[in-house]
Coordinates of N, CA and C and ligand atoms in Angstrom, one line a residue:
X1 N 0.9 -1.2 0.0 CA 0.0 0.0 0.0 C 0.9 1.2 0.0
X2 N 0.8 2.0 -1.3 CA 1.5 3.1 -1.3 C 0.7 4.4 -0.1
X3 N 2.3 5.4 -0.1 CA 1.2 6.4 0.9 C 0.3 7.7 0.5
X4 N 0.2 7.2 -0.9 CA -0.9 7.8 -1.9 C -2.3 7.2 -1.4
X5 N -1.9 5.9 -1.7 CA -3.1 4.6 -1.3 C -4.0 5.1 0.3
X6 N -3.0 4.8 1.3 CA -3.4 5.4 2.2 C -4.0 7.2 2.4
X7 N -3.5 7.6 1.5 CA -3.9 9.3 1.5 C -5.9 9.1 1.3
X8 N -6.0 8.5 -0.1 CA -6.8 8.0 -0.5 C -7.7 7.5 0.5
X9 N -8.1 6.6 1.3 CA -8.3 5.9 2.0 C -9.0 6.8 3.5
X10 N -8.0 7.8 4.0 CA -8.3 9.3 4.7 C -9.3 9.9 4.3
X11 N -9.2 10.1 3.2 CA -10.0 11.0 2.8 C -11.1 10.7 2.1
X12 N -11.2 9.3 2.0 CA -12.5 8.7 1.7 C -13.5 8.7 2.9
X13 N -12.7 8.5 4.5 CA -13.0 7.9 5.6 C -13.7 9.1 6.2
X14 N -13.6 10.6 5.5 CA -13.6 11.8 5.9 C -14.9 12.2 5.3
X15 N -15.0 11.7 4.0 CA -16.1 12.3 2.8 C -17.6 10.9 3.0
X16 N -17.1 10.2 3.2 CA -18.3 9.1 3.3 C -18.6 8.5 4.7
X17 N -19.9 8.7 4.9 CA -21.2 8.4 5.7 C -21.8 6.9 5.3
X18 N -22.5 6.9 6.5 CA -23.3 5.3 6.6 C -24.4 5.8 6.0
X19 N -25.2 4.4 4.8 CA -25.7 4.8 4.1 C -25.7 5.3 2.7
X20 N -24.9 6.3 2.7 CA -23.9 6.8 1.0 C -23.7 5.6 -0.1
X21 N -24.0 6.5 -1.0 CA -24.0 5.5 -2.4 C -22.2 5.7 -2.4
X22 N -21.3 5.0 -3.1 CA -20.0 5.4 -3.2 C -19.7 4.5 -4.5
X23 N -18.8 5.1 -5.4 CA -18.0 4.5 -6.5 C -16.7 4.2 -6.6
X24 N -16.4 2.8 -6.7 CA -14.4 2.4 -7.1 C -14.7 2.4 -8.5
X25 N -14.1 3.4 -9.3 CA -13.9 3.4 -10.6 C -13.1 3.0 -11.1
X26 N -12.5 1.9 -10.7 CA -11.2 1.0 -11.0 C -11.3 0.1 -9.7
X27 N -12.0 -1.1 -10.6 CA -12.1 -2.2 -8.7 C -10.5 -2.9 -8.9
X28 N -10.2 -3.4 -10.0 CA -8.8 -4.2 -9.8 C -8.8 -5.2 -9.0
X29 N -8.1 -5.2 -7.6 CA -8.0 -6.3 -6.8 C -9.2 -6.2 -5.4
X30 N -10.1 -5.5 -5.5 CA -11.1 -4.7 -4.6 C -10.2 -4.3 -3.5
X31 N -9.0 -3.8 -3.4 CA -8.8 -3.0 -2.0 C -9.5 -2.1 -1.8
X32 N -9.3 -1.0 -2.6 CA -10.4 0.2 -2.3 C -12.2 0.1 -2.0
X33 N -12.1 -1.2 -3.1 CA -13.8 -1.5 -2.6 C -14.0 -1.8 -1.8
X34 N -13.2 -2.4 -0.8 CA -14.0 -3.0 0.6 C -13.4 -1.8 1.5
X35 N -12.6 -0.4 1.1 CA -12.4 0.5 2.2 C -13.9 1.2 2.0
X36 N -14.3 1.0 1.0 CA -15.8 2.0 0.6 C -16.5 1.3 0.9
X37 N -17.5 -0.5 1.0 CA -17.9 -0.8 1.7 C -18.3 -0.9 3.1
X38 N -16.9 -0.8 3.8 CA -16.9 -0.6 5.0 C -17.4 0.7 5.5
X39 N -17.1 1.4 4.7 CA -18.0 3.4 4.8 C -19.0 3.1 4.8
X40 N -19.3 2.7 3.8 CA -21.1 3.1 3.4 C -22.2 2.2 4.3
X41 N -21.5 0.9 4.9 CA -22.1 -0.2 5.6 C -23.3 -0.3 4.4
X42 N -23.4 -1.5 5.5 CA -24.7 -2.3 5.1 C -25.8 -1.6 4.6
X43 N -26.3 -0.3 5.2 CA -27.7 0.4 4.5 C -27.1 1.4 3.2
X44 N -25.9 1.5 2.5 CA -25.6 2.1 1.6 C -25.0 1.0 0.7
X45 N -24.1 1.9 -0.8 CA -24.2 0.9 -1.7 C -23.0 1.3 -2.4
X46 N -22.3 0.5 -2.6 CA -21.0 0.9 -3.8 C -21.1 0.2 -5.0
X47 N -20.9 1.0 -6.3 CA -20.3 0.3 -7.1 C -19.6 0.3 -7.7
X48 N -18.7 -0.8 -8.2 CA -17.4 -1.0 -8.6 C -17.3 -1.3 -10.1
X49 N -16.3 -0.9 -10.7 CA -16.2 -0.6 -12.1 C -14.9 -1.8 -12.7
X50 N -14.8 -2.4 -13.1 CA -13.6 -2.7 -14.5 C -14.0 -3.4 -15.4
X51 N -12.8 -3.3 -16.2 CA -13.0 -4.1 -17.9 C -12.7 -5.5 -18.1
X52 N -11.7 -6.0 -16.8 CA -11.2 -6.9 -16.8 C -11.6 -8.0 -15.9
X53 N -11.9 -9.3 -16.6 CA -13.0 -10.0 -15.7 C -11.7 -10.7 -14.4
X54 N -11.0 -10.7 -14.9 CA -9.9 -11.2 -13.6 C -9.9 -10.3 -12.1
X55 N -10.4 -9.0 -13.0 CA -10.4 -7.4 -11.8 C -12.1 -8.3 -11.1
X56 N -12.9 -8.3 -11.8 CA -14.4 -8.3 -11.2 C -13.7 -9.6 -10.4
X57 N -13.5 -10.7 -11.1 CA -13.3 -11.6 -10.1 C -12.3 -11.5 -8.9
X58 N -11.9 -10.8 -9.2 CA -10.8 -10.5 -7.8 C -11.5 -10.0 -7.0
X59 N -12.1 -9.3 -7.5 CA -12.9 -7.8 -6.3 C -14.5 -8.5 -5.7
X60 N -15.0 -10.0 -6.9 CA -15.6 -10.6 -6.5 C -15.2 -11.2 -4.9
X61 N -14.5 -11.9 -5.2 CA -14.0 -12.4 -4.1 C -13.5 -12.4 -2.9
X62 N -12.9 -11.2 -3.0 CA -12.9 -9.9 -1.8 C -13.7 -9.4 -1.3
X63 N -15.1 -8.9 -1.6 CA -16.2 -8.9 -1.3 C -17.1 -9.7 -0.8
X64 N -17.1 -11.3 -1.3 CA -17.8 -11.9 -1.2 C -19.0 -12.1 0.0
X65 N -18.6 -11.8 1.3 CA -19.9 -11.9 2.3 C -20.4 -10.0 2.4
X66 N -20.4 -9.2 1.4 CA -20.7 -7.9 1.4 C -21.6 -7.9 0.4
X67 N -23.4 -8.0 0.5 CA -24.2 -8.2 -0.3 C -24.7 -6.6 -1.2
X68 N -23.7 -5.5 -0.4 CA -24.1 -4.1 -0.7 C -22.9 -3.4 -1.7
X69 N -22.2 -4.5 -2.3 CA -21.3 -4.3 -3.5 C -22.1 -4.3 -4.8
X70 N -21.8 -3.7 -5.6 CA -22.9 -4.0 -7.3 C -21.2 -3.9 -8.5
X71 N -20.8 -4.9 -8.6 CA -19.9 -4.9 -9.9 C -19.9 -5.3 -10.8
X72 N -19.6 -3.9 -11.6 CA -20.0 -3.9 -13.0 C -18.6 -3.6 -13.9
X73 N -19.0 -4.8 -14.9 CA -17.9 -5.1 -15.9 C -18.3 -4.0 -16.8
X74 N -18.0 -2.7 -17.1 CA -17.8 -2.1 -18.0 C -17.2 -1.0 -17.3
X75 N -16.9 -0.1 -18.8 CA -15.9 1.4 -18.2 C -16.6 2.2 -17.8
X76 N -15.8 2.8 -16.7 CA -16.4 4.2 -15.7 C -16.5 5.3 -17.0
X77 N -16.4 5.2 -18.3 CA -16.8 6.7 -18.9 C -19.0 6.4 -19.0
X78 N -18.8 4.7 -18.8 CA -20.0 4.6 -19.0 C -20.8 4.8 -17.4
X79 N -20.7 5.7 -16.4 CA -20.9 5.8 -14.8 C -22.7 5.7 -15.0
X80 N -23.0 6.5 -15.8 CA -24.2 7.1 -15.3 C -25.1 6.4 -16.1
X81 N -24.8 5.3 -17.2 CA -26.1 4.4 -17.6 C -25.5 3.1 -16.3
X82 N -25.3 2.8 -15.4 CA -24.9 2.0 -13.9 C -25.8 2.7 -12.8
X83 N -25.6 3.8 -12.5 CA -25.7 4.6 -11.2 C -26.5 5.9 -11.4
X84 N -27.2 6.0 -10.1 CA -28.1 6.9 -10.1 C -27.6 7.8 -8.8
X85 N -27.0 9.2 -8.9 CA -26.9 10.0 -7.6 C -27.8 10.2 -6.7
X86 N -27.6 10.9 -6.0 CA -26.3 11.6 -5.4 C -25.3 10.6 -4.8
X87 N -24.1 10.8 -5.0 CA -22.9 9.8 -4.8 C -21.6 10.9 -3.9
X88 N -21.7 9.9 -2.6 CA -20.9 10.6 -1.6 C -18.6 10.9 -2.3
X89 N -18.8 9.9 -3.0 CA -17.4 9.6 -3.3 C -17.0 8.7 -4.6
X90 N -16.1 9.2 -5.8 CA -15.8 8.0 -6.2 C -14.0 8.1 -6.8
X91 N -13.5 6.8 -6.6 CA -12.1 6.9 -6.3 C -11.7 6.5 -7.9
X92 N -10.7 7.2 -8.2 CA -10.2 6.1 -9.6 C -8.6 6.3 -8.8
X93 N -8.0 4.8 -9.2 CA -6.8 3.9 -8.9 C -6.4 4.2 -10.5
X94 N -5.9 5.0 -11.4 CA -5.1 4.5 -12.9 C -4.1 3.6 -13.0
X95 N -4.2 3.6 -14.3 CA -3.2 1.9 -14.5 C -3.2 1.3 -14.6
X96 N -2.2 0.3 -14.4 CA -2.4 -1.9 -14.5 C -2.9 -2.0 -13.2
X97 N -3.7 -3.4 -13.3 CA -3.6 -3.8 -12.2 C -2.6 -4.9 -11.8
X98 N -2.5 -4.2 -10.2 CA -1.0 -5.1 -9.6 C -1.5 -6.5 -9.9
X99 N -0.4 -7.2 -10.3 CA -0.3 -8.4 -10.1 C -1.1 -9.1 -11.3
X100 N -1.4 -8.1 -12.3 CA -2.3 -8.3 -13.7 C -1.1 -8.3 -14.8
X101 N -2.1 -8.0 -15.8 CA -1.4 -7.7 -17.0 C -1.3 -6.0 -16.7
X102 N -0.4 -6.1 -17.1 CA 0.2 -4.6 -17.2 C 0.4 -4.3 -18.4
X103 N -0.3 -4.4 -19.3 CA -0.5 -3.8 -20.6 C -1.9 -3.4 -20.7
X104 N -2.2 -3.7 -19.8 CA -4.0 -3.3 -20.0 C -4.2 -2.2 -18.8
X105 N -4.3 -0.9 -19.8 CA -4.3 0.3 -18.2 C -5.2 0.9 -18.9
X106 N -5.8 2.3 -17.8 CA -6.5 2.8 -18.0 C -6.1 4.0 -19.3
X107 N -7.2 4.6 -19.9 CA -6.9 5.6 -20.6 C -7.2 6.8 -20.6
X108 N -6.6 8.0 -21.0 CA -7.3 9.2 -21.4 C -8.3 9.6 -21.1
X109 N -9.3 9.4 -22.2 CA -10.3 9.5 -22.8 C -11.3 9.0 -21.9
X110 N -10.9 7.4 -21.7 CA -12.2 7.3 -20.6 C -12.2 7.9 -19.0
X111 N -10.8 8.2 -18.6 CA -10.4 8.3 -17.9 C -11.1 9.8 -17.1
X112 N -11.0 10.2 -18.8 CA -11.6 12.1 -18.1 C -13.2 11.5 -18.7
X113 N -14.0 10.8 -19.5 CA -15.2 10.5 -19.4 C -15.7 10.4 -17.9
X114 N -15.1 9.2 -17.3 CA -15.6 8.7 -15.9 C -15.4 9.7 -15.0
X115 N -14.2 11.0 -15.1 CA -14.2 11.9 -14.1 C -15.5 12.8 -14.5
X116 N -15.6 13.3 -15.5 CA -16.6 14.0 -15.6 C -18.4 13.3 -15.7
X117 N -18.5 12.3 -15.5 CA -19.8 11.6 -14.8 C -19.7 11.8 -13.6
X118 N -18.7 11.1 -13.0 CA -18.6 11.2 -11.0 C -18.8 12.5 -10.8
X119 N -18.1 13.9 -11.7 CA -18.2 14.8 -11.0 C -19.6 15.7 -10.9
X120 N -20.2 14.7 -12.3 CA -21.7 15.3 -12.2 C -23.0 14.7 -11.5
X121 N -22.2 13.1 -10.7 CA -23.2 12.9 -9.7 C -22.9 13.0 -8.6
X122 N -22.1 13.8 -8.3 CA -21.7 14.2 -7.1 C -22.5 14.8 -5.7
X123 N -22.3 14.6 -4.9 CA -23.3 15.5 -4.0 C -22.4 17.1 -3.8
X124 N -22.8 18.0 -3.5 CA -22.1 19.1 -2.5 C -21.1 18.5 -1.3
X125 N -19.8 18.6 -1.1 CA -19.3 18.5 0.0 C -18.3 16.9 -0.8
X126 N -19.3 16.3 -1.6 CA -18.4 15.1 -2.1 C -17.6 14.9 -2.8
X127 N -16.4 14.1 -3.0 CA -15.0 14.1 -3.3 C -14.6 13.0 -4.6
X128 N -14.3 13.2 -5.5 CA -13.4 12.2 -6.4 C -12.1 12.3 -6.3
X129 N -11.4 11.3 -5.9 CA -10.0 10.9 -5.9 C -9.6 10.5 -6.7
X130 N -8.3 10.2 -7.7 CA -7.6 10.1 -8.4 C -6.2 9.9 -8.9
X131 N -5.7 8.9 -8.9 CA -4.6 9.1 -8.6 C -3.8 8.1 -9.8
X132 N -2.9 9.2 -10.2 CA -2.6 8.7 -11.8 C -0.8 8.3 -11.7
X133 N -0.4 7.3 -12.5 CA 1.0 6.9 -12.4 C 1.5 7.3 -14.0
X134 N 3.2 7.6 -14.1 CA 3.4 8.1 -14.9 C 4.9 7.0 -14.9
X135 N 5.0 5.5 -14.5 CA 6.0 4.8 -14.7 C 5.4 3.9 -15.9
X136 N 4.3 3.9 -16.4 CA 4.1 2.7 -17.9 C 3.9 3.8 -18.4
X137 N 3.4 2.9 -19.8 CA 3.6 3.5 -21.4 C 2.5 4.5 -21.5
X138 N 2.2 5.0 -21.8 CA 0.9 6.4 -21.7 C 0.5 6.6 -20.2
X139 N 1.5 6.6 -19.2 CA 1.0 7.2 -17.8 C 1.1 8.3 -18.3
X140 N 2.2 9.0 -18.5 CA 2.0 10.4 -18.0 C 1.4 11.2 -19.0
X141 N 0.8 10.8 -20.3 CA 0.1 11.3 -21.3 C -1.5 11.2 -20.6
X142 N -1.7 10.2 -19.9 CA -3.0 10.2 -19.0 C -3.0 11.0 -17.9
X143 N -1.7 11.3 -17.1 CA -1.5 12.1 -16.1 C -2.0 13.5 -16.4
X144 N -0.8 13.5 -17.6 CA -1.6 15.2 -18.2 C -3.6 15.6 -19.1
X145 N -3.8 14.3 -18.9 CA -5.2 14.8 -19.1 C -5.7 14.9 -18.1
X146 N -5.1 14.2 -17.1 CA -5.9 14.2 -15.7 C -6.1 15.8 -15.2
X147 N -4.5 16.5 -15.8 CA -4.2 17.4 -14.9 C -5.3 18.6 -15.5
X148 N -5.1 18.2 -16.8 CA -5.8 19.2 -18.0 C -7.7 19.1 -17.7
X149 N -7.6 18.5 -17.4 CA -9.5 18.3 -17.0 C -9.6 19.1 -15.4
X150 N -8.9 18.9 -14.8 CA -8.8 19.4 -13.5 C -8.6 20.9 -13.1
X151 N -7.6 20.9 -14.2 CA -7.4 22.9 -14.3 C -8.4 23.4 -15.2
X152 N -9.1 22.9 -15.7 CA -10.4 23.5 -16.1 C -11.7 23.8 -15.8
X153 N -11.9 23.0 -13.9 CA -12.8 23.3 -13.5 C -13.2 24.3 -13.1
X154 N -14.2 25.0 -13.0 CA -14.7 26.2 -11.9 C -14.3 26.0 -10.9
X155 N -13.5 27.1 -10.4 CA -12.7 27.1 -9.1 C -14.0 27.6 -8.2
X156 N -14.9 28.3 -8.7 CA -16.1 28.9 -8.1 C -17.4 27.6 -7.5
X157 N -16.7 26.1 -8.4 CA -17.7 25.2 -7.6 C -17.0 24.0 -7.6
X158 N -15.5 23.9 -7.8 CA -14.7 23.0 -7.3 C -13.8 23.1 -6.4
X159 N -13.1 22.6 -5.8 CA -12.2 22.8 -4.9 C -11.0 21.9 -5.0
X160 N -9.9 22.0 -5.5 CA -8.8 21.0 -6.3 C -7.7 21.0 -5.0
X161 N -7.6 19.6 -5.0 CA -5.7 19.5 -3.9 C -5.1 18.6 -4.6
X162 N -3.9 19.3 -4.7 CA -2.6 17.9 -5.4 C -2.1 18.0 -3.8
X163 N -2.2 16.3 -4.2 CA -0.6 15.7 -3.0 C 0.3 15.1 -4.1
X164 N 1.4 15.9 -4.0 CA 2.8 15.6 -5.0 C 3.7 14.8 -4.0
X165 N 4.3 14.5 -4.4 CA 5.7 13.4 -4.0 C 7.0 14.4 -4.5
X166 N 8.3 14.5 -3.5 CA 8.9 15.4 -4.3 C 9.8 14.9 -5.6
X167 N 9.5 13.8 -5.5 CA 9.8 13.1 -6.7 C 8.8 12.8 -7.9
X168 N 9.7 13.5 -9.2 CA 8.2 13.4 -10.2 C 7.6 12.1 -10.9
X169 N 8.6 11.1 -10.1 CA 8.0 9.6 -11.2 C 7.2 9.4 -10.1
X170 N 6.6 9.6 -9.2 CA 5.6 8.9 -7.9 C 4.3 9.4 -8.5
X171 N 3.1 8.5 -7.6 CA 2.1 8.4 -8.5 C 1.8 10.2 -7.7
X172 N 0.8 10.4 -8.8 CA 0.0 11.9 -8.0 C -1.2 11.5 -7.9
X173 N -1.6 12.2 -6.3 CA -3.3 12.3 -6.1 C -4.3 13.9 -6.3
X174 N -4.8 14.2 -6.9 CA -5.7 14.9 -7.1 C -6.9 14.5 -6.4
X175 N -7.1 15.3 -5.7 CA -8.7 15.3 -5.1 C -9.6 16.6 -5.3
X176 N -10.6 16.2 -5.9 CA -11.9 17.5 -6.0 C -13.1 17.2 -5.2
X177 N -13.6 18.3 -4.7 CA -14.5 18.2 -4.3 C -15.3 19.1 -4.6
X178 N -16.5 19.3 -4.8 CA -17.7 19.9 -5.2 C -17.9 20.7 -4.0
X179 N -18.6 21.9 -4.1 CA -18.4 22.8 -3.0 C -20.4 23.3 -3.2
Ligands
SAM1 C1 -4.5 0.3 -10.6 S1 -5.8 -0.8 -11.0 C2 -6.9 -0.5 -9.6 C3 -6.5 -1.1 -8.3 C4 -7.7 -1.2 -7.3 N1 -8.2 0.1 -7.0 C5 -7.3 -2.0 -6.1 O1 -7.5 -1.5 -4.9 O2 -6.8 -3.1 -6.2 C6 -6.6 -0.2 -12.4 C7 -7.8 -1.0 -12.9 O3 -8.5 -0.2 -13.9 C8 -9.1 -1.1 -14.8 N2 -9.6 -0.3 -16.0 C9 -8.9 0.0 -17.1 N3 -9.7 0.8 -17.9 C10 -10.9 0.9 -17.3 C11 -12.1 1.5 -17.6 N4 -12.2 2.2 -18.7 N5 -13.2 1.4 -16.8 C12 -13.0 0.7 -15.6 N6 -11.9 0.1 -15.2 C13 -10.8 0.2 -16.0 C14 -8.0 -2.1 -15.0 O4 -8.6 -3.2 -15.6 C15 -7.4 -2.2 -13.7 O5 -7.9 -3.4 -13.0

């Protein structure tokens, strides 16, 4: 667990309530989904996003006695034909998944699709995390869309924090929150 991971994880623990709908927009190995699970408990609902059935299966199985998980095998640009707001939180993890194929990462395109769904079922006060790596092949061509979608928000109804590393190959977190 990086200490991005953990940053992540804070500030989920911060933004989400019992009950709250919450999104892993990259389930992968479900770590993050069972930290969002655990938030929202039993009378709330998460759901979890990938492409790769080895990810649902993984994250299946991590979950498995948590009947308030809903995973779904398609891409977060597709958020909002899945889910219905208001949504306390939703996290994207970029990248391979550990212990996967590392050829198969996230992208651009969908990457800022899926932020800009989460960011429009967002509640007031609610947070998307993000956190992008720039050590494989189109990281940091994704990093900078990340960054490029992010500095284009209304500062007047977003609220942006980078946690940098002082080293520039570490992953970065961007957190927005809706104000
Ligand atoms: C870094 S991993 C996520 C790690 C995960 N959060 C965990 O705790 O184990 C990134 C995941 O994003 C998935 N992915 C790639 N493109 C996607 C897309 N368009 N929609 C949803 N998931 C995607 C990959 O299959 C991979 O499992």
């Amino acid at each position: 667990v990086t200490r991005q991971t953990n940053r992540v994880h804070e500030l989920l623990t911060a933004a989400v309530r019992r009950g709250d709908t919450a999104v892993d927009a990259t389930a992968g190995n479900g770590h993050d989904t069972i930290v969002l699970a655990r938030l929202v408990g039993p009378t709330g609902r998460v759901f979890s996003f990938d492409l790769q059935d080895e990810a649902i299966a993984a994250t299946a199985a991590a979950v498995a006695s948590l009947s308030h998980v809903t995973l779904i095998r398609d891409s977060h640009a597709n958020l909002k034909a899945h889910v219905a707001g208001p949504i306390a939180a939703a996290t994207f993890n970029l990248g391979y998944r550990p212990g996967g194929d590392r050829t198969f990462v996230t992208r651009p395109e969908s990457t800022v699709a899926g932020l800009v769904a989460a960011g429009e079922l967002l509640r007031p006060g609610g947070i998307v995390t993000v956190v992008s790596y720039v050590g494989h092949a189109g990281g940091s061509d994704e990093a900078a869309a990340v960054a490029a979608f992010v500095w284009s928000l209304d500062p007047t109804q977003w609220h942006v924090d980078w946690h940098l590393e002082p080293n520039p190959r570490s992953p970065k977190l961007c957190v927005v929150r809706k104000r």
